[in-house]
Amino acid sequence: MDSFNPKKQLYPPENGSGFAFPYLPYDIQLDFMQALYTVLHTGGIGIFESPTGTGKSLSLTCGTLTWLKDYARVFEEELRETIEKLRTEIVRLEKENEISNDWISGQYNAMGQRKQMDELNLLKQSIEDHQKHLLQMKDQGVLHKIRWEKIRAKDDTLKEESLQQDVTIDEDEFLIPEESDDDSDEDANSGRQKEDEEDRYRPVQVIFCSRTHSQLSQVVNEVKETQHANDLRLMSLASRQHLCINAEVQKLKTSTLMNERCLELLKKGGKSKTDPSDRDGRGAKKRRKLAQSCPYYNPRAIEGLKNGILFEVPDIEDLVKEGKREKACPYYASRAAIPDAQVLMVPYQLILHRRTRQQSGIDLRNSILIIDEAHNLLDTIAAIHSQEVKQEQFRQAKMHLSAYKARYFSRFSTKNLLRINQLIFIATRLGKLLSPDGKTTTVRSSRMIETQELLLEADIFNLDLSDILSFCERSRIAQKVHGFAQSSPRELLEQDVPAIRGKVGTTSKAAASSALKSLLKNLEEDNKCKAQVKKVGRPAMKQAQPEVVTVCDQENDRQIQTKPSITNAIRPLINFLECLMEDGGGDSRVLLSFDEKDPSQSAMKYLLLNPGARFEEIVQTCRSVVLAGGTMQPTEELTEQVFRNCRERVTIKSYPHVVPKDAVLPIALGRGPTGKEFLFNFANKQNVEMLDELQSTLLNICQVVPNGVVIFFSSYDFLDLFYRKLEESGNRARLEERKKVFREPKISGQVDRILLDYGRAARSATGAILFSVVGGKLSEGLNFADELGRCVVVVGLPYPNRTSPELIERMRYLDRSLPTSGAVGSGTAGNEYYENLCMKAVNQCIGRAVRHIRDYAAVILLDTRYCTGERIRRKLPVWISERMDCAERYGQAHGKLVKFFRQHKAKRK
């Protein structure tokens, strides 16, 4: 339906008002929006580097929304013009046919023109229907709000108690239903729905991604301040952890548990919990119970919430607030709004992982994908597609599945029993590969194998993993087995289950019956206790016989209090199998890590070696892709690994900072006060003289720099070593005389408190110094603006551990697949990747300072390699590399620091 493409050339506006930019734009902001506009119109790929504080997000949104409106206008205008031209041409051909001798050729030409005009008229009608649909949605949203306000005014007695559901667990809740014969009908219906969707008009949709929900909310709030918000359909998407308003589901600790409980509540709606196998109805009285679904899953209320909030440019907080007010699920309202939204605000995971994207209902065809904070894009994709399973998890998966099978054995269909047996077999075989074999001699060793090799060694190569995973998704077995495990006594789960099958998929009824009897024998006392409770429960009010009830209740309470929580052991297994299914022909490996001290911690990890291939699929589907970030250098990694097959589409723009040149003082310092050379490589990390020189340097820097100083070390171990030396030498006390000392905590829960105390001290007259770690909790996403970061110091070059098995395999893969890539002088593609990991981490540390146009700071890079390595300097941000001075002696750097801060102190006066 949307195959028509306008040929008219669109040109970007010449000033900020043309982009509806809310302020007078800087030159770099205007150039950013104009370059972005051109990239979008030509269907190109843009890589934009614009430092934090330059209005990058606002430039992205204003440039994109301006093009989106211009394109929609030109699309409709050119469509009408084309139809008129065809109509005129058909009339001309018909007149010529009346007087022409070759009327057959004329009729043939006219038929072709009519067919084209009919298709365009159909497209035009589809657009008009789409616009009517949007107007109806808007009107329905207004009416829904008016109706809701009237209902609230009439009835203020609606209490939260009316929304509570019965959460009593029925043991049949965990039984897998038999597969229906209507699956083919459902497939046919889904096929027809896809055909209907194909016939619908699909305007260009913008999908804006960022790393965190807070960053997305910040962008939404910026859009609200522009004129674009007056006529914009925007929807923010998030997981149930952020959007669920059901108190019962919110109490669960993990997103996996929340997802499973939510789906279970939806399945319950209006169903009678009667065992279908109970033919004579003897158990019906015990088991029949109307299971209520989630009270917020009301299709009419969800539709009203979607219609009402889609046109209001909501962020996540707005969605949750409106959902609570209207008693409608924000999660499903946001999902329902996906097809009608012009702009979707989504976190990375919803887009970068194909299965998650498909389950969310996001269609990337002909869309514009904008990824903000894209500096670690490839590493993020690799992390999203990796999965680690420990031997203990394999053991628990086998144990829970075996107990579950024994409990419901007689009620499983043959197909379900086959799949459960196969899952038990897979968990057993994979766990066996991690079992100690007596061959390893080190405390911890590892093996790296290919995916196919793993399947062969585990003897599961002949199993259809696709069918098994389809069964897991259809039956929600992970959720059911986990619920069964949580509600079962631990001794029932941990009891050894006799082998019930010979080969995969075969069963023995006699063996199963024997196993079931032995497993259920442990439950007899519990059942007796329950029977006594029911027997004594009613007359207990009249007779003084509370002993039996009290003893049972106390025992149950004690078991509930002492029983540890049971994690979902099936979900990691299923996720691991999904990774194996997505193997892209040799671009992945499986790392087997053996721990002799604690074999249960031996692990199997799926590694994606070629994340660029996963993103290349996205690039081929989208109309245009834009990657943006404050520090995108080095960009060669993206062009080599992702865009090497479409280099002609790529536009790279790297912008300077908006601050004046004298607002940033970047210094590469290779020597300390006594002339000792700084070379913080692995061999010198224990060098006592160099650590002493580093202490002297930091003491001198703190004597000159006002307010806050942030020091980044390459690792926690190096920071611990330096801090210990600092205390042993007595320099910590001397440092405290100049600035209050803080240190990055290793526990995440303490970060906020440390930052609050540091900020308070940094703004004081004394100032503060904060020791932190590259790649740690403080090196990304935090804002050390103004007094919080008057100086950022990076100690050494934070190269990752080159002996890491994962890194070694990734470098080998890149050397094989990209033998000629890499920058001049860097050697192989693997070495280039290794160096890029280091420089991207350095750039993120640098980006913590100078956050707005009136800010100023010094950036000091302590290592001689910053002075001598041309390739290293080239990978720094442009606004740093162009201004950086290499100080041969510390005295030169010290003099520049004194002059820099003296000048800015004078300016402030």
PDB file of N, CA, C and O in Angstrom, residues 119-165:
ATOM      1  N   GLU A 119      -4.613   1.784  -8.228  1.00  0.00           N
ATOM      2  CA  GLU A 119      -3.764   1.508  -7.065  1.00  0.00           C
ATOM      3  C   GLU A 119      -3.517   2.768  -6.248  1.00  0.00           C
ATOM      4  O   GLU A 119      -3.562   2.736  -5.007  1.00  0.00           O
ATOM      5  N   LEU A 120      -3.297   3.882  -6.943  1.00  0.00           N
ATOM      6  CA  LEU A 120      -3.059   5.133  -6.226  1.00  0.00           C
ATOM      7  C   LEU A 120      -4.327   5.644  -5.562  1.00  0.00           C
ATOM      8  O   LEU A 120      -4.277   6.216  -4.469  1.00  0.00           O
ATOM      9  N   ASN A 121      -5.473   5.448  -6.211  1.00  0.00           N
ATOM     10  CA  ASN A 121      -6.743   5.827  -5.589  1.00  0.00           C
ATOM     11  C   ASN A 121      -7.005   4.993  -4.337  1.00  0.00           C
ATOM     12  O   ASN A 121      -7.550   5.489  -3.349  1.00  0.00           O
ATOM     13  N   LEU A 122      -6.624   3.725  -4.413  1.00  0.00           N
ATOM     14  CA  LEU A 122      -6.773   2.864  -3.242  1.00  0.00           C
ATOM     15  C   LEU A 122      -5.882   3.351  -2.109  1.00  0.00           C
ATOM     16  O   LEU A 122      -6.293   3.368  -0.932  1.00  0.00           O
ATOM     17  N   LEU A 123      -4.670   3.763  -2.451  1.00  0.00           N
ATOM     18  CA  LEU A 123      -3.761   4.317  -1.448  1.00  0.00           C
ATOM     19  C   LEU A 123      -4.317   5.613  -0.872  1.00  0.00           C
ATOM     20  O   LEU A 123      -4.284   5.839   0.345  1.00  0.00           O
ATOM     21  N   LYS A 124      -4.863   6.461  -1.735  1.00  0.00           N
ATOM     22  CA  LYS A 124      -5.447   7.721  -1.271  1.00  0.00           C
ATOM     23  C   LYS A 124      -6.614   7.462  -0.325  1.00  0.00           C
ATOM     24  O   LYS A 124      -6.760   8.126   0.715  1.00  0.00           O
ATOM     25  N   GLN A 125      -7.458   6.486  -0.688  1.00  0.00           N
ATOM     26  CA  GLN A 125      -8.586   6.150   0.177  1.00  0.00           C
ATOM     27  C   GLN A 125      -8.108   5.598   1.521  1.00  0.00           C
ATOM     28  O   GLN A 125      -8.676   5.898   2.576  1.00  0.00           O
ATOM     29  N   SER A 126      -7.037   4.807   1.467  1.00  0.00           N
ATOM     30  CA  SER A 126      -6.481   4.259   2.697  1.00  0.00           C
ATOM     31  C   SER A 126      -5.955   5.374   3.606  1.00  0.00           C
ATOM     32  O   SER A 126      -6.116   5.313   4.824  1.00  0.00           O
ATOM     33  N   ILE A 127      -5.333   6.381   2.999  1.00  0.00           N
ATOM     34  CA  ILE A 127      -4.851   7.523   3.790  1.00  0.00           C
ATOM     35  C   ILE A 127      -6.016   8.271   4.426  1.00  0.00           C
ATOM     36  O   ILE A 127      -5.975   8.641   5.605  1.00  0.00           O
ATOM     37  N   GLU A 128      -7.074   8.481   3.652  1.00  0.00           N
ATOM     38  CA  GLU A 128      -8.254   9.171   4.187  1.00  0.00           C
ATOM     39  C   GLU A 128      -8.888   8.366   5.309  1.00  0.00           C
ATOM     40  O   GLU A 128      -9.321   8.933   6.327  1.00  0.00           O
ATOM     41  N   ASP A 129      -8.955   7.042   5.138  1.00  0.00           N
ATOM     42  CA  ASP A 129      -9.501   6.192   6.206  1.00  0.00           C
ATOM     43  C   ASP A 129      -8.628   6.278   7.464  1.00  0.00           C
ATOM     44  O   ASP A 129      -9.151   6.296   8.590  1.00  0.00           O
ATOM     45  N   HIS A 130      -7.327   6.324   7.253  1.00  0.00           N
ATOM     46  CA  HIS A 130      -6.399   6.435   8.393  1.00  0.00           C
ATOM     47  C   HIS A 130      -6.617   7.757   9.132  1.00  0.00           C
ATOM     48  O   HIS A 130      -6.641   7.782  10.371  1.00  0.00           O
ATOM     49  N   GLN A 131      -6.800   8.838   8.390  1.00  0.00           N
ATOM     50  CA  GLN A 131      -7.017  10.138   9.019  1.00  0.00           C
ATOM     51  C   GLN A 131      -8.352  10.182   9.762  1.00  0.00           C
ATOM     52  O   GLN A 131      -8.448  10.760  10.847  1.00  0.00           O
ATOM     53  N   LYS A 132      -9.393   9.558   9.184  1.00  0.00           N
ATOM     54  CA  LYS A 132     -10.678   9.474   9.878  1.00  0.00           C
ATOM     55  C   LYS A 132     -10.547   8.670  11.160  1.00  0.00           C
ATOM     56  O   LYS A 132     -11.128   9.023  12.201  1.00  0.00           O
ATOM     57  N   HIS A 133      -9.783   7.581  11.076  1.00  0.00           N
ATOM     58  CA  HIS A 133      -9.554   6.742  12.257  1.00  0.00           C
ATOM     59  C   HIS A 133      -8.878   7.544  13.372  1.00  0.00           C
ATOM     60  O   HIS A 133      -9.263   7.433  14.547  1.00  0.00           O
ATOM     61  N   LEU A 134      -7.911   8.369  13.019  1.00  0.00           N
ATOM     62  CA  LEU A 134      -7.218   9.178  14.025  1.00  0.00           C
ATOM     63  C   LEU A 134      -8.153  10.209  14.644  1.00  0.00           C
ATOM     64  O   LEU A 134      -8.118  10.444  15.858  1.00  0.00           O
ATOM     65  N   LEU A 135      -9.005  10.828  13.817  1.00  0.00           N
ATOM     66  CA  LEU A 135      -9.970  11.798  14.348  1.00  0.00           C
ATOM     67  C   LEU A 135     -10.953  11.117  15.294  1.00  0.00           C
ATOM     68  O   LEU A 135     -11.311  11.678  16.341  1.00  0.00           O
ATOM     69  N   GLN A 136     -11.399   9.916  14.922  1.00  0.00           N
ATOM     70  CA  GLN A 136     -12.313   9.179  15.797  1.00  0.00           C
ATOM     71  C   GLN A 136     -11.638   8.830  17.119  1.00  0.00           C
ATOM     72  O   GLN A 136     -12.258   8.934  18.183  1.00  0.00           O
ATOM     73  N   MET A 137     -10.369   8.430  17.048  1.00  0.00           N
ATOM     74  CA  MET A 137      -9.633   8.129  18.279  1.00  0.00           C
ATOM     75  C   MET A 137      -9.562   9.352  19.182  1.00  0.00           C
ATOM     76  O   MET A 137      -9.775   9.252  20.397  1.00  0.00           O
ATOM     77  N   LYS A 138      -9.282  10.490  18.575  1.00  0.00           N
ATOM     78  CA  LYS A 138      -9.152  11.716  19.366  1.00  0.00           C
ATOM     79  C   LYS A 138     -10.490  12.071  20.007  1.00  0.00           C
ATOM     80  O   LYS A 138     -10.552  12.418  21.198  1.00  0.00           O
ATOM     81  N   ASP A 139     -11.557  11.972  19.242  1.00  0.00           N
ATOM     82  CA  ASP A 139     -12.886  12.276  19.779  1.00  0.00           C
ATOM     83  C   ASP A 139     -13.278  11.283  20.863  1.00  0.00           C
ATOM     84  O   ASP A 139     -13.834  11.672  21.911  1.00  0.00           O
ATOM     85  N   GLN A 140     -12.985  10.009  20.639  1.00  0.00           N
ATOM     86  CA  GLN A 140     -13.317   8.999  21.642  1.00  0.00           C
ATOM     87  C   GLN A 140     -12.532   9.215  22.925  1.00  0.00           C
ATOM     88  O   GLN A 140     -13.048   8.994  24.023  1.00  0.00           O
ATOM     89  N   GLY A 141     -11.273   9.655  22.785  1.00  0.00           N
ATOM     90  CA  GLY A 141     -10.478   9.935  23.970  1.00  0.00           C
ATOM     91  C   GLY A 141     -11.060  11.067  24.796  1.00  0.00           C
ATOM     92  O   GLY A 141     -11.130  10.988  26.026  1.00  0.00           O
ATOM     93  N   VAL A 142     -11.538  12.120  24.115  1.00  0.00           N
ATOM     94  CA  VAL A 142     -12.161  13.248  24.821  1.00  0.00           C
ATOM     95  C   VAL A 142     -13.449  12.802  25.498  1.00  0.00           C
ATOM     96  O   VAL A 142     -13.702  13.118  26.674  1.00  0.00           O
ATOM     97  N   LEU A 143     -14.291  12.057  24.769  1.00  0.00           N
ATOM     98  CA  LEU A 143     -15.546  11.579  25.332  1.00  0.00           C
ATOM     99  C   LEU A 143     -15.310  10.646  26.509  1.00  0.00           C
ATOM    100  O   LEU A 143     -16.060  10.679  27.504  1.00  0.00           O
ATOM    101  N   HIS A 144     -14.284   9.812  26.389  1.00  0.00           N
ATOM    102  CA  HIS A 144     -13.977   8.887  27.479  1.00  0.00           C
ATOM    103  C   HIS A 144     -13.613   9.645  28.754  1.00  0.00           C
ATOM    104  O   HIS A 144     -14.049   9.287  29.850  1.00  0.00           O
ATOM    105  N   LYS A 145     -12.848  10.708  28.613  1.00  0.00           N
ATOM    106  CA  LYS A 145     -12.456  11.488  29.789  1.00  0.00           C
ATOM    107  C   LYS A 145     -13.658  12.186  30.415  1.00  0.00           C
ATOM    108  O   LYS A 145     -13.806  12.225  31.639  1.00  0.00           O
ATOM    109  N   ILE A 146     -14.520  12.730  29.556  1.00  0.00           N
ATOM    110  CA  ILE A 146     -15.723  13.397  30.067  1.00  0.00           C
ATOM    111  C   ILE A 146     -16.603  12.394  30.798  1.00  0.00           C
ATOM    112  O   ILE A 146     -17.102  12.655  31.907  1.00  0.00           O
ATOM    113  N   ARG A 147     -16.782  11.216  30.189  1.00  0.00           N
ATOM    114  CA  ARG A 147     -17.609  10.179  30.806  1.00  0.00           C
ATOM    115  C   ARG A 147     -17.016   9.725  32.121  1.00  0.00           C
ATOM    116  O   ARG A 147     -17.726   9.502  33.103  1.00  0.00           O
ATOM    117  N   TRP A 148     -15.699   9.584  32.166  1.00  0.00           N
ATOM    118  CA  TRP A 148     -15.036   9.142  33.390  1.00  0.00           C
ATOM    119  C   TRP A 148     -15.188  10.167  34.502  1.00  0.00           C
ATOM    120  O   TRP A 148     -15.402   9.809  35.655  1.00  0.00           O
ATOM    121  N   GLU A 149     -15.062  11.435  34.181  1.00  0.00           N
ATOM    122  CA  GLU A 149     -15.216  12.478  35.187  1.00  0.00           C
ATOM    123  C   GLU A 149     -16.632  12.472  35.756  1.00  0.00           C
ATOM    124  O   GLU A 149     -16.829  12.682  36.959  1.00  0.00           O
ATOM    125  N   LYS A 150     -17.624  12.225  34.897  1.00  0.00           N
ATOM    126  CA  LYS A 150     -19.003  12.163  35.387  1.00  0.00           C
ATOM    127  C   LYS A 150     -19.202  10.979  36.322  1.00  0.00           C
ATOM    128  O   LYS A 150     -19.864  11.083  37.352  1.00  0.00           O
ATOM    129  N   ILE A 151     -18.609   9.832  35.957  1.00  0.00           N
ATOM    130  CA  ILE A 151     -18.735   8.645  36.805  1.00  0.00           C
ATOM    131  C   ILE A 151     -18.084   8.886  38.164  1.00  0.00           C
ATOM    132  O   ILE A 151     -18.646   8.548  39.209  1.00  0.00           O
ATOM    133  N   ARG A 152     -16.939   9.527  38.155  1.00  0.00           N
ATOM    134  CA  ARG A 152     -16.251   9.800  39.410  1.00  0.00           C
ATOM    135  C   ARG A 152     -17.040  10.788  40.261  1.00  0.00           C
ATOM    136  O   ARG A 152     -17.065  10.685  41.486  1.00  0.00           O
ATOM    137  N   ALA A 153     -17.660  11.746  39.623  1.00  0.00           N
ATOM    138  CA  ALA A 153     -18.438  12.729  40.366  1.00  0.00           C
ATOM    139  C   ALA A 153     -19.653  12.076  41.024  1.00  0.00           C
ATOM    140  O   ALA A 153     -20.059  12.456  42.121  1.00  0.00           O
ATOM    141  N   LYS A 154     -20.273  11.101  40.333  1.00  0.00           N
ATOM    142  CA  LYS A 154     -21.463  10.448  40.871  1.00  0.00           C
ATOM    143  C   LYS A 154     -21.116   9.424  41.942  1.00  0.00           C
ATOM    144  O   LYS A 154     -21.853   9.239  42.895  1.00  0.00           O
ATOM    145  N   ASP A 155     -20.028   8.729  41.743  1.00  0.00           N
ATOM    146  CA  ASP A 155     -19.705   7.619  42.636  1.00  0.00           C
ATOM    147  C   ASP A 155     -18.279   7.752  43.139  1.00  0.00           C
ATOM    148  O   ASP A 155     -17.337   7.406  42.451  1.00  0.00           O
ATOM    149  N   ASP A 156     -18.114   8.264  44.347  1.00  0.00           N
ATOM    150  CA  ASP A 156     -16.798   8.384  44.974  1.00  0.00           C
ATOM    151  C   ASP A 156     -16.547   7.226  45.935  1.00  0.00           C
ATOM    152  O   ASP A 156     -15.609   7.257  46.731  1.00  0.00           O
ATOM    153  N   THR A 157     -17.435   6.212  45.883  1.00  0.00           N
ATOM    154  CA  THR A 157     -17.311   5.099  46.821  1.00  0.00           C
ATOM    155  C   THR A 157     -16.482   3.953  46.256  1.00  0.00           C
ATOM    156  O   THR A 157     -16.365   2.919  46.877  1.00  0.00           O
ATOM    157  N   LEU A 158     -15.940   4.145  45.067  1.00  0.00           N
ATOM    158  CA  LEU A 158     -15.132   3.089  44.468  1.00  0.00           C
ATOM    159  C   LEU A 158     -13.834   2.958  45.262  1.00  0.00           C
ATOM    160  O   LEU A 158     -13.040   3.866  45.300  1.00  0.00           O
ATOM    161  N   LYS A 159     -13.661   1.850  45.887  1.00  0.00           N
ATOM    162  CA  LYS A 159     -12.509   1.627  46.754  1.00  0.00           C
ATOM    163  C   LYS A 159     -11.529   0.656  46.115  1.00  0.00           C
ATOM    164  O   LYS A 159     -11.902  -0.150  45.261  1.00  0.00           O
ATOM    165  N   GLU A 160     -10.331   0.724  46.599  1.00  0.00           N
ATOM    166  CA  GLU A 160      -9.297  -0.164  46.067  1.00  0.00           C
ATOM    167  C   GLU A 160      -9.609  -1.623  46.379  1.00  0.00           C
ATOM    168  O   GLU A 160      -9.211  -2.518  45.650  1.00  0.00           O
ATOM    169  N   GLU A 161     -10.422  -1.849  47.475  1.00  0.00           N
ATOM    170  CA  GLU A 161     -10.725  -3.225  47.837  1.00  0.00           C
ATOM    171  C   GLU A 161     -11.479  -3.943  46.727  1.00  0.00           C
ATOM    172  O   GLU A 161     -11.388  -5.158  46.580  1.00  0.00           O
ATOM    173  N   SER A 162     -12.254  -3.186  45.954  1.00  0.00           N
ATOM    174  CA  SER A 162     -13.025  -3.805  44.882  1.00  0.00           C
ATOM    175  C   SER A 162     -12.134  -4.317  43.764  1.00  0.00           C
ATOM    176  O   SER A 162     -12.580  -5.068  42.899  1.00  0.00           O
ATOM    177  N   LEU A 163     -10.871  -3.904  43.793  1.00  0.00           N
ATOM    178  CA  LEU A 163      -9.960  -4.327  42.740  1.00  0.00           C
ATOM    179  C   LEU A 163      -9.088  -5.508  43.173  1.00  0.00           C
ATOM    180  O   LEU A 163      -8.313  -6.012  42.389  1.00  0.00           O
ATOM    181  N   GLN A 164      -9.212  -5.905  44.426  1.00  0.00           N
ATOM    182  CA  GLN A 164      -8.376  -7.007  44.872  1.00  0.00           C
ATOM    183  C   GLN A 164      -8.888  -8.312  44.301  1.00  0.00           C
ATOM    184  O   GLN A 164     -10.091  -8.543  44.187  1.00  0.00           O
ATOM    185  N   GLN A 165      -7.965  -9.201  43.956  1.00  0.00           N
ATOM    186  CA  GLN A 165      -8.347 -10.471  43.386  1.00  0.00           C
ATOM    187  C   GLN A 165      -7.995 -11.605  44.327  1.00  0.00           C
ATOM    188  O   GLN A 165      -7.120 -11.482  45.165  1.00  0.00           O
TER     189      GLN A 165
END
